[in-house]
Amino acid sequence: MLKSKSILIGIGGGIAAYKVCEVISSLFQEGAEVRVILTETAQRFITPLTVATLSRHQAYTDQDFWQATHSRPLHIALGEEADLLLIAPLTANTLAKLTYGLADNLLSNTVLASRCPILLAPAMNTEMWEQPVIQRNWQQLQLDTRYHSIGPGSGLLACDRIGAGRMAEPREIITKLHSLIYTQGQQDFQGKRILISGGGTRENLDPVRFLGNPSTGKMGLALAQAASDRGAIVTLIHGPIAPELLPQSPNYNLIPIVTAEEMEAAMINHLKESEIIIMSAAVADVKPAHYTNYKLPKKELSLNLKLESVVDILAKLGTLKKDYQTLIGFAAQTGDIVNPALDKLKRKNLDIIVANPIDKAEAGFGTNTNQAIFIDNKGKQETIDSCSKLELAHRLLDFVKVS
């Protein structure tokens, strides 16, 4: 989604500036045109040569700003060309300047000379972040619809303190930039409560063996990210997901579960309050009839692999849903994906179904991309060609709006 887009990055003076190098490199590899502004203090942590090498463009500093060597004022040109502006790390000093509209360096002048969405990734010591004046400035800035935020998270800081103030990780920042370039900051699901299930469930035979599937939870995470970035109040109920895939500082509620029974209970517990329910989880169809609390010897496995069905969560939600609710299911199929999806749509009383091929390259379980056919209960269909799972999530939300 960022290919050929102009991304302007303002780097503040903090140790977290080193993380921005990964962001610059990743954006360039995605095909974005990356320009970088370094504040005077940022240059104490990373050099203009470093970011120029990674971005393949000149790095701009205040020295460039004050020299009359440009055909147009530098801050005007940079501001007008930008499709998105990222400020990372956002320091206490830059936060105060943005809050009060001050313009005494290249970065702050460029902000005022631009109209694009701005993503802020704050980073500072916990004591600094928790100061009332910082929180007041932060809350004041959130009232401006141009500004969008990510983090800060909690963890070990450079000062050896464990607490709030850690800058969001590069992969989270990049994901947020993808959402912003798609939505341009529009909050078209503002205040809507969306309940999402994601990942796979596991049904244990004994303490070390289980029945499961290859679902990684990437699609559920993408749906939660897209919906929350568009202003929704999101709850994601998810099966086991690798820790490195989970966001450090999510702007939605995460509820981990393991079994289908636990997912059913959690979904029903949050059902009444939700306006949109998206069941993207890969729920097990069967489970061992008996659980053994010790590791079974190999020779006993075949004797103990008697199976029984688990509850059909999506069908149950279909019987419980109210008129104000939209229920969306996923149908992961091989071969013909449309007819089985249509059958599932009607049989389980769904409003929309996502027919998802899992036998095609770069689609289905474990991949970063996906493709699908959206079908609603009025017969409307939309085919989505291969794209990132985040883009597919946004396209599904668009489909919900018109169905």
Tab-separated table of C-alpha atoms in Angstrom:
chain	number	residue	atom	x	y	z
A	1	MET	CA	0.000	0.000	0.000
A	2	LEU	CA	2.992	2.319	0.453
A	3	LYS	CA	4.488	1.788	-3.004
A	4	SER	CA	5.376	5.157	-4.593
A	5	LYS	CA	3.937	7.047	-1.600
A	6	SER	CA	5.951	9.936	-0.177
A	7	ILE	CA	6.689	9.284	3.495
A	8	LEU	CA	8.349	12.055	5.489
A	9	ILE	CA	10.004	11.016	8.744
A	10	GLY	CA	10.997	13.454	11.478
A	11	ILE	CA	13.479	11.973	13.944
A	12	GLY	CA	13.670	13.458	17.437
A	13	GLY	CA	16.552	13.415	19.887
A	14	GLY	CA	16.255	10.199	21.862
A	15	ILE	CA	17.987	6.850	22.073
A	16	ALA	CA	14.995	5.240	20.331
A	17	ALA	CA	16.133	7.041	17.163
A	18	TYR	CA	18.142	3.926	16.264
A	19	LYS	CA	14.877	1.996	15.791
A	20	VAL	CA	13.794	4.404	13.075
A	21	CYS	CA	16.608	3.130	10.853
A	22	GLU	CA	14.712	-0.152	10.484
A	23	VAL	CA	11.541	1.747	9.605
A	24	ILE	CA	13.362	3.721	6.899
A	25	SER	CA	14.937	0.600	5.416
A	26	SER	CA	11.648	-1.341	5.405
A	27	LEU	CA	9.723	1.517	3.792
A	28	PHE	CA	12.320	1.832	1.042
A	29	GLN	CA	12.110	-1.912	0.380
A	30	GLU	CA	8.321	-1.558	0.015
A	31	GLY	CA	8.809	1.040	-2.700
A	32	ALA	CA	8.028	4.182	-0.709
A	33	GLU	CA	9.789	7.491	-1.365
A	34	VAL	CA	11.319	8.252	2.018
A	35	ARG	CA	12.570	11.682	3.109
A	36	VAL	CA	14.045	12.255	6.561
A	37	ILE	CA	14.394	15.322	8.765
A	38	LEU	CA	16.821	15.091	11.670
A	39	THR	CA	16.475	17.545	14.542
A	40	GLU	CA	19.665	18.960	15.994
A	41	THR	CA	19.537	16.616	18.979
A	42	ALA	CA	18.669	13.594	16.832
A	43	GLN	CA	22.082	13.942	15.195
A	44	ARG	CA	23.677	13.129	18.542
A	45	PHE	CA	22.211	9.614	18.227
A	46	ILE	CA	22.288	8.837	14.485
A	47	THR	CA	23.971	10.644	11.602
A	48	PRO	CA	22.573	12.190	8.417
A	49	LEU	CA	24.828	9.801	6.482
A	50	THR	CA	23.097	6.791	8.068
A	51	VAL	CA	19.560	7.833	7.147
A	52	ALA	CA	20.601	9.120	3.722
A	53	THR	CA	22.146	5.743	2.957
A	54	LEU	CA	19.029	3.875	4.064
A	55	SER	CA	16.520	6.191	2.349
A	56	ARG	CA	18.587	6.841	-0.818
A	57	HIS	CA	17.810	10.536	-0.404
A	58	GLN	CA	19.479	13.455	1.267
A	59	ALA	CA	18.834	13.737	4.990
A	60	TYR	CA	17.626	17.226	5.935
A	61	THR	CA	18.785	19.157	8.998
A	62	ASP	CA	18.331	22.646	10.404
A	63	GLN	CA	21.503	23.660	8.593
A	64	ASP	CA	19.697	23.021	5.296
A	65	PHE	CA	16.662	24.944	6.555
A	66	TRP	CA	18.562	28.155	7.248
A	67	GLN	CA	20.515	28.178	3.985
A	68	ALA	CA	18.904	29.994	1.043
A	69	THR	CA	19.954	27.427	-1.538
A	70	HIS	CA	16.556	26.013	-2.523
A	71	SER	CA	14.324	27.040	-5.402
A	72	ARG	CA	11.381	26.890	-2.973
A	73	PRO	CA	11.386	27.125	0.822
A	74	LEU	CA	12.478	23.693	2.023
A	75	HIS	CA	9.756	23.248	4.652
A	76	ILE	CA	7.056	24.133	2.089
A	77	ALA	CA	8.357	21.658	-0.488
A	78	LEU	CA	8.725	18.820	2.020
A	79	GLY	CA	5.314	19.479	3.588
A	80	GLU	CA	3.417	19.640	0.294
A	81	GLU	CA	5.031	16.481	-1.123
A	82	ALA	CA	4.334	14.267	1.896
A	83	ASP	CA	1.508	11.706	1.828
A	84	LEU	CA	2.253	10.800	5.442
A	85	LEU	CA	4.417	12.259	8.165
A	86	LEU	CA	5.930	10.134	10.942
A	87	ILE	CA	7.587	11.703	13.974
A	88	ALA	CA	9.617	9.118	15.865
A	89	PRO	CA	10.776	9.253	18.512
A	90	LEU	CA	8.472	12.064	19.591
A	91	THR	CA	10.277	13.810	22.454
A	92	ALA	CA	8.796	15.948	25.209
A	93	ASN	CA	10.259	19.037	23.528
A	94	THR	CA	8.743	18.346	20.105
A	95	LEU	CA	5.429	17.376	21.714
A	96	ALA	CA	5.259	20.792	23.396
A	97	LYS	CA	6.066	22.565	20.119
A	98	LEU	CA	3.338	20.705	18.242
A	99	THR	CA	0.781	21.333	20.992
A	100	TYR	CA	1.281	25.100	20.893
A	101	GLY	CA	2.038	25.469	17.181
A	102	LEU	CA	5.621	26.619	17.689
A	103	ALA	CA	7.905	26.656	14.638
A	104	ASP	CA	11.592	27.192	15.400
A	105	ASN	CA	13.259	24.404	13.402
A	106	LEU	CA	12.846	22.548	10.111
A	107	LEU	CA	10.634	19.794	11.520
A	108	SER	CA	8.153	22.042	13.336
A	109	ASN	CA	7.912	24.397	10.334
A	110	THR	CA	7.318	21.465	7.978
A	111	VAL	CA	4.491	20.180	10.184
A	112	LEU	CA	2.712	23.524	9.875
A	113	ALA	CA	3.339	23.605	6.122
A	114	SER	CA	1.751	20.196	5.528
A	115	ARG	CA	-1.795	18.836	5.475
A	116	CYS	CA	-1.190	15.059	5.491
A	117	PRO	CA	-1.935	12.718	8.411
A	118	ILE	CA	0.783	12.688	11.076
A	119	LEU	CA	1.727	9.601	13.099
A	120	LEU	CA	3.348	10.241	16.476
A	121	ALA	CA	5.486	7.598	18.194
A	122	PRO	CA	6.450	9.004	21.606
A	123	ALA	CA	9.453	7.764	23.577
A	124	MET	CA	10.778	9.033	26.884
A	125	ASN	CA	11.638	8.088	30.453
A	126	THR	CA	8.657	6.889	32.522
A	127	GLU	CA	8.885	9.806	34.949
A	128	MET	CA	8.902	12.236	32.048
A	129	TRP	CA	5.990	10.522	30.276
A	130	GLU	CA	3.855	10.511	33.424
A	131	GLN	CA	4.380	14.202	34.213
A	132	PRO	CA	0.999	16.017	34.231
A	133	VAL	CA	2.251	18.644	31.782
A	134	ILE	CA	3.291	15.939	29.293
A	135	GLN	CA	-0.023	14.140	29.613
A	136	ARG	CA	-1.888	17.431	29.221
A	137	ASN	CA	0.017	18.231	26.028
A	138	TRP	CA	-0.517	14.681	24.758
A	139	GLN	CA	-4.268	14.746	25.361
A	140	GLN	CA	-4.550	18.201	23.815
A	141	LEU	CA	-2.809	17.054	20.659
A	142	GLN	CA	-5.139	14.048	20.334
A	143	LEU	CA	-8.020	16.471	19.784
A	144	ASP	CA	-6.501	17.491	16.437
A	145	THR	CA	-7.740	14.999	13.838
A	146	ARG	CA	-4.483	15.289	11.862
A	147	TYR	CA	-2.572	13.534	14.606
A	148	HIS	CA	-2.588	9.796	15.160
A	149	SER	CA	-0.609	7.925	17.760
A	150	ILE	CA	1.092	4.635	18.402
A	151	GLY	CA	2.413	3.727	21.843
A	152	PRO	CA	4.252	4.272	23.941
A	153	GLY	CA	4.522	0.758	25.298
A	154	SER	CA	6.016	-0.520	28.524
A	155	GLY	CA	9.252	-2.390	29.046
A	156	LEU	CA	12.915	-1.966	29.845
A	157	LEU	CA	14.034	1.571	28.993
A	158	ALA	CA	17.529	2.867	28.242
A	159	CYS	CA	17.635	4.374	31.751
A	160	ASP	CA	17.212	0.823	33.165
A	161	ARG	CA	13.721	1.707	34.359
A	162	ILE	CA	10.915	-0.744	33.578
A	163	GLY	CA	7.748	1.151	32.788
A	164	ALA	CA	5.804	3.197	30.240
A	165	GLY	CA	7.621	5.273	27.653
A	166	ARG	CA	9.115	2.694	25.287
A	167	MET	CA	8.706	3.603	21.617
A	168	ALA	CA	6.590	1.258	19.504
A	169	GLU	CA	8.498	-1.390	17.577
A	170	PRO	CA	9.303	-0.759	13.889
A	171	ARG	CA	6.895	-3.437	12.595
A	172	GLU	CA	4.032	-1.855	14.564
A	173	ILE	CA	4.863	1.596	13.218
A	174	ILE	CA	4.955	0.300	9.646
A	175	THR	CA	1.597	-1.472	10.093
A	176	LYS	CA	0.080	1.756	11.396
A	177	LEU	CA	1.470	3.661	8.412
A	178	HIS	CA	-0.190	1.152	6.079
A	179	SER	CA	-3.548	1.776	7.757
A	180	LEU	CA	-3.131	5.540	7.601
A	181	ILE	CA	-2.270	5.544	3.917
A	182	TYR	CA	-5.420	3.495	3.256
A	183	THR	CA	-7.812	5.512	5.417
A	184	GLN	CA	-6.093	8.909	5.317
A	185	GLY	CA	-6.990	9.092	8.981
A	186	GLN	CA	-10.758	8.804	8.502
A	187	GLN	CA	-12.513	7.425	11.603
A	188	ASP	CA	-15.549	5.979	9.808
A	189	PHE	CA	-16.158	3.286	12.466
A	190	GLN	CA	-15.801	5.731	15.349
A	191	GLY	CA	-17.299	4.300	18.549
A	192	LYS	CA	-18.605	1.089	16.968
A	193	ARG	CA	-17.994	-2.007	19.056
A	194	ILE	CA	-16.455	-4.803	17.026
A	195	LEU	CA	-15.845	-8.324	18.326
A	196	ILE	CA	-13.269	-10.404	16.439
A	197	SER	CA	-11.994	-13.943	16.838
A	198	GLY	CA	-8.628	-14.977	15.429
A	199	GLY	CA	-5.998	-17.669	15.419
A	200	GLY	CA	-6.513	-21.378	15.859
A	201	THR	CA	-7.838	-23.325	18.820
A	202	ARG	CA	-6.111	-26.328	20.373
A	203	GLU	CA	-7.701	-29.438	21.854
A	204	ASN	CA	-5.301	-31.392	24.042
A	205	LEU	CA	-5.038	-35.162	24.098
A	206	ASP	CA	-2.477	-35.093	26.892
A	207	PRO	CA	-0.104	-32.442	28.334
A	208	VAL	CA	2.152	-32.469	25.229
A	209	ARG	CA	-0.119	-33.331	22.291
A	210	PHE	CA	-3.085	-31.516	20.788
A	211	LEU	CA	-5.328	-31.353	17.735
A	212	GLY	CA	-4.940	-28.017	15.978
A	213	ASN	CA	-4.355	-26.273	12.666
A	214	PRO	CA	-1.719	-24.015	11.051
A	215	SER	CA	-3.501	-20.721	11.806
A	216	THR	CA	-1.070	-18.052	13.034
A	217	GLY	CA	-3.669	-15.404	13.920
A	218	LYS	CA	-2.314	-12.888	11.382
A	219	MET	CA	-5.737	-12.331	9.782
A	220	GLY	CA	-7.409	-11.722	13.149
A	221	LEU	CA	-4.668	-9.293	14.157
A	222	ALA	CA	-5.042	-7.454	10.833
A	223	LEU	CA	-8.807	-7.151	11.321
A	224	ALA	CA	-8.350	-5.810	14.847
A	225	GLN	CA	-5.729	-3.319	13.685
A	226	ALA	CA	-7.806	-2.066	10.765
A	227	ALA	CA	-10.976	-1.675	12.817
A	228	SER	CA	-9.263	0.086	15.721
A	229	ASP	CA	-7.379	2.387	13.328
A	230	ARG	CA	-10.760	3.446	11.956
A	231	GLY	CA	-12.061	4.386	15.389
A	232	ALA	CA	-13.791	1.179	16.488
A	233	ILE	CA	-13.721	-0.182	20.027
A	234	VAL	CA	-12.279	-3.622	19.348
A	235	THR	CA	-12.047	-6.849	21.311
A	236	LEU	CA	-9.936	-9.633	19.788
A	237	ILE	CA	-10.415	-13.116	21.241
A	238	HIS	CA	-7.544	-15.212	19.978
A	239	GLY	CA	-6.005	-18.637	20.162
A	240	PRO	CA	-2.255	-19.145	20.731
A	241	ILE	CA	-0.259	-16.570	18.743
A	242	ALA	CA	3.528	-16.291	18.578
A	243	PRO	CA	4.644	-13.491	20.959
A	244	GLU	CA	6.581	-11.707	18.212
A	245	LEU	CA	3.339	-11.228	16.239
A	246	LEU	CA	1.432	-9.629	19.111
A	247	PRO	CA	1.527	-5.816	19.278
A	248	GLN	CA	3.531	-4.340	22.127
A	249	SER	CA	1.004	-1.579	22.784
A	250	PRO	CA	-2.306	-2.550	21.132
A	251	ASN	CA	-5.076	0.013	20.845
A	252	TYR	CA	-7.626	-2.773	21.311
A	253	ASN	CA	-8.520	-5.381	23.903
A	254	LEU	CA	-6.771	-8.774	23.636
A	255	ILE	CA	-8.305	-11.865	25.255
A	256	PRO	CA	-6.232	-15.068	24.910
A	257	ILE	CA	-7.898	-18.482	24.919
A	258	VAL	CA	-6.791	-22.015	23.992
A	259	THR	CA	-9.773	-24.293	23.400
A	260	ALA	CA	-12.962	-23.972	21.371
A	261	GLU	CA	-14.970	-24.119	24.584
A	262	GLU	CA	-13.031	-21.152	25.985
A	263	MET	CA	-13.518	-19.207	22.744
A	264	GLU	CA	-17.252	-19.908	22.775
A	265	ALA	CA	-17.579	-18.623	26.332
A	266	ALA	CA	-15.574	-15.474	25.594
A	267	MET	CA	-17.479	-14.704	22.375
A	268	ILE	CA	-20.861	-15.090	24.055
A	269	ASN	CA	-19.705	-13.016	27.020
A	270	HIS	CA	-18.920	-10.070	24.685
A	271	LEU	CA	-21.664	-10.674	22.121
A	272	LYS	CA	-24.452	-8.461	23.465
A	273	GLU	CA	-22.304	-5.302	23.531
A	274	SER	CA	-20.978	-5.768	19.975
A	275	GLU	CA	-22.441	-4.304	16.781
A	276	ILE	CA	-20.181	-6.205	14.371
A	277	ILE	CA	-18.911	-9.728	14.992
A	278	ILE	CA	-16.169	-11.155	12.764
A	279	MET	CA	-15.427	-14.839	13.276
A	280	SER	CA	-12.082	-15.292	11.522
A	281	ALA	CA	-10.687	-17.878	13.932
A	282	ALA	CA	-9.867	-21.389	12.721
A	283	VAL	CA	-11.793	-23.323	15.333
A	284	ALA	CA	-11.176	-27.047	15.724
A	285	ASP	CA	-14.019	-29.241	14.452
A	286	VAL	CA	-13.251	-32.154	16.766
A	287	LYS	CA	-11.484	-32.842	20.029
A	288	PRO	CA	-10.245	-35.961	21.834
A	289	ALA	CA	-13.106	-37.648	23.655
A	290	HIS	CA	-10.893	-38.005	26.725
A	291	TYR	CA	-8.017	-35.964	28.126
A	292	THR	CA	-5.199	-37.789	29.876
A	293	ASN	CA	-3.272	-35.750	32.448
A	294	TYR	CA	-0.021	-37.609	31.795
A	295	LYS	CA	1.988	-38.115	28.602
A	296	LEU	CA	0.595	-41.139	26.795
A	297	PRO	CA	3.101	-43.747	25.593
A	298	LYS	CA	3.228	-44.019	21.794
A	299	LYS	CA	1.732	-47.500	21.862
A	300	GLU	CA	-1.394	-46.152	23.582
A	301	LEU	CA	-2.042	-43.241	21.189
A	302	SER	CA	-4.190	-45.172	18.727
A	303	LEU	CA	-6.279	-46.509	21.620
A	304	ASN	CA	-6.930	-43.022	22.960
A	305	LEU	CA	-7.595	-41.117	19.723
A	306	LYS	CA	-11.352	-41.292	19.940
A	307	LEU	CA	-12.874	-38.022	18.785
A	308	GLU	CA	-16.016	-36.023	19.397
A	309	SER	CA	-17.360	-32.820	17.848
A	310	VAL	CA	-16.812	-29.421	19.413
A	311	VAL	CA	-19.510	-26.770	19.543
A	312	ASP	CA	-20.111	-24.855	16.289
A	313	ILE	CA	-19.463	-21.350	17.625
A	314	LEU	CA	-20.426	-19.500	14.452
A	315	ALA	CA	-23.749	-21.366	14.144
A	316	LYS	CA	-24.522	-20.607	17.779
A	317	LEU	CA	-23.755	-16.918	17.279
A	318	GLY	CA	-26.114	-17.002	14.292
A	319	THR	CA	-28.973	-18.122	16.545
A	320	LEU	CA	-28.174	-15.471	19.174
A	321	LYS	CA	-27.546	-12.390	17.022
A	322	LYS	CA	-29.944	-9.435	17.189
A	323	ASP	CA	-31.237	-7.116	14.469
A	324	TYR	CA	-28.662	-4.429	15.340
A	325	GLN	CA	-25.773	-6.859	14.821
A	326	THR	CA	-23.796	-7.861	11.720
A	327	LEU	CA	-22.322	-11.363	11.841
A	328	ILE	CA	-19.417	-12.201	9.531
A	329	GLY	CA	-17.860	-15.624	9.050
A	330	PHE	CA	-14.873	-16.997	7.172
A	331	ALA	CA	-14.969	-20.097	4.974
A	332	ALA	CA	-11.482	-21.499	4.366
A	333	GLN	CA	-11.787	-23.876	1.413
A	334	THR	CA	-9.872	-25.744	-1.258
A	335	GLY	CA	-11.168	-26.029	-4.820
A	336	ASP	CA	-14.578	-24.391	-5.252
A	337	ILE	CA	-14.819	-21.733	-2.557
A	338	VAL	CA	-18.079	-20.006	-3.521
A	339	ASN	CA	-20.729	-22.738	-3.216
A	340	PRO	CA	-19.570	-24.025	0.188
A	341	ALA	CA	-19.441	-20.403	1.389
A	342	LEU	CA	-22.989	-19.699	0.168
A	343	ASP	CA	-24.210	-22.809	1.963
A	344	LYS	CA	-22.463	-21.732	5.162
A	345	LEU	CA	-23.841	-18.182	4.843
A	346	LYS	CA	-27.442	-19.430	4.792
A	347	ARG	CA	-27.093	-22.368	7.153
A	348	LYS	CA	-25.476	-20.336	9.923
A	349	ASN	CA	-27.608	-17.185	9.533
A	350	LEU	CA	-24.707	-14.911	8.590
A	351	ASP	CA	-24.844	-11.437	7.108
A	352	ILE	CA	-21.525	-11.697	5.280
A	353	ILE	CA	-19.086	-14.501	4.555
A	354	VAL	CA	-15.471	-14.337	3.424
A	355	ALA	CA	-14.687	-17.206	1.047
A	356	ASN	CA	-10.996	-17.802	1.503
A	357	PRO	CA	-8.876	-20.123	-0.715
A	358	ILE	CA	-6.220	-21.971	1.277
A	359	ASP	CA	-4.797	-23.953	-1.630
A	360	LYS	CA	-3.344	-20.983	-3.505
A	361	ALA	CA	0.103	-19.472	-3.135
A	362	GLU	CA	0.348	-16.675	-0.589
A	363	ALA	CA	-3.205	-17.146	0.715
A	364	GLY	CA	-4.664	-18.724	3.806
A	365	PHE	CA	-2.805	-19.930	6.872
A	366	GLY	CA	0.515	-18.436	7.917
A	367	THR	CA	1.015	-16.069	4.978
A	368	ASN	CA	1.341	-12.288	5.013
A	369	THR	CA	-1.000	-11.941	2.027
A	370	ASN	CA	-4.490	-13.219	1.318
A	371	GLN	CA	-7.275	-13.228	-1.246
A	372	ALA	CA	-11.001	-13.734	-0.910
A	373	ILE	CA	-14.513	-13.340	-2.232
A	374	PHE	CA	-16.896	-11.358	-0.013
A	375	ILE	CA	-20.557	-12.421	-0.204
A	376	ASP	CA	-23.472	-10.892	1.694
A	377	ASN	CA	-26.935	-12.289	2.397
A	378	LYS	CA	-28.454	-10.144	-0.372
A	379	GLY	CA	-26.298	-11.756	-3.058
A	380	LYS	CA	-23.702	-8.987	-3.422
A	381	GLN	CA	-20.199	-10.307	-4.160
A	382	GLU	CA	-16.775	-8.692	-4.345
A	383	THR	CA	-13.567	-10.432	-5.392
A	384	ILE	CA	-10.384	-9.348	-3.647
A	385	ASP	CA	-7.172	-10.240	-5.447
A	386	SER	CA	-3.987	-11.066	-3.571
A	387	CYS	CA	-3.041	-8.284	-1.153
A	388	SER	CA	-1.733	-7.879	2.382
A	389	LYS	CA	-3.958	-9.202	5.142
A	390	LEU	CA	-4.230	-5.669	6.511
A	391	GLU	CA	-5.524	-4.371	3.168
A	392	LEU	CA	-7.981	-7.265	2.958
A	393	ALA	CA	-9.199	-6.350	6.450
A	394	HIS	CA	-9.781	-2.740	5.365
A	395	ARG	CA	-11.536	-3.907	2.193
A	396	LEU	CA	-13.838	-6.099	4.315
A	397	LEU	CA	-14.736	-3.110	6.506
A	398	ASP	CA	-15.524	-1.143	3.341
A	399	PHE	CA	-17.779	-4.005	2.227
A	400	VAL	CA	-19.570	-3.984	5.585
A	401	LYS	CA	-20.406	-0.287	5.111
A	402	VAL	CA	-22.168	-0.866	1.778
A	403	SER	CA	-23.900	-4.171	2.573
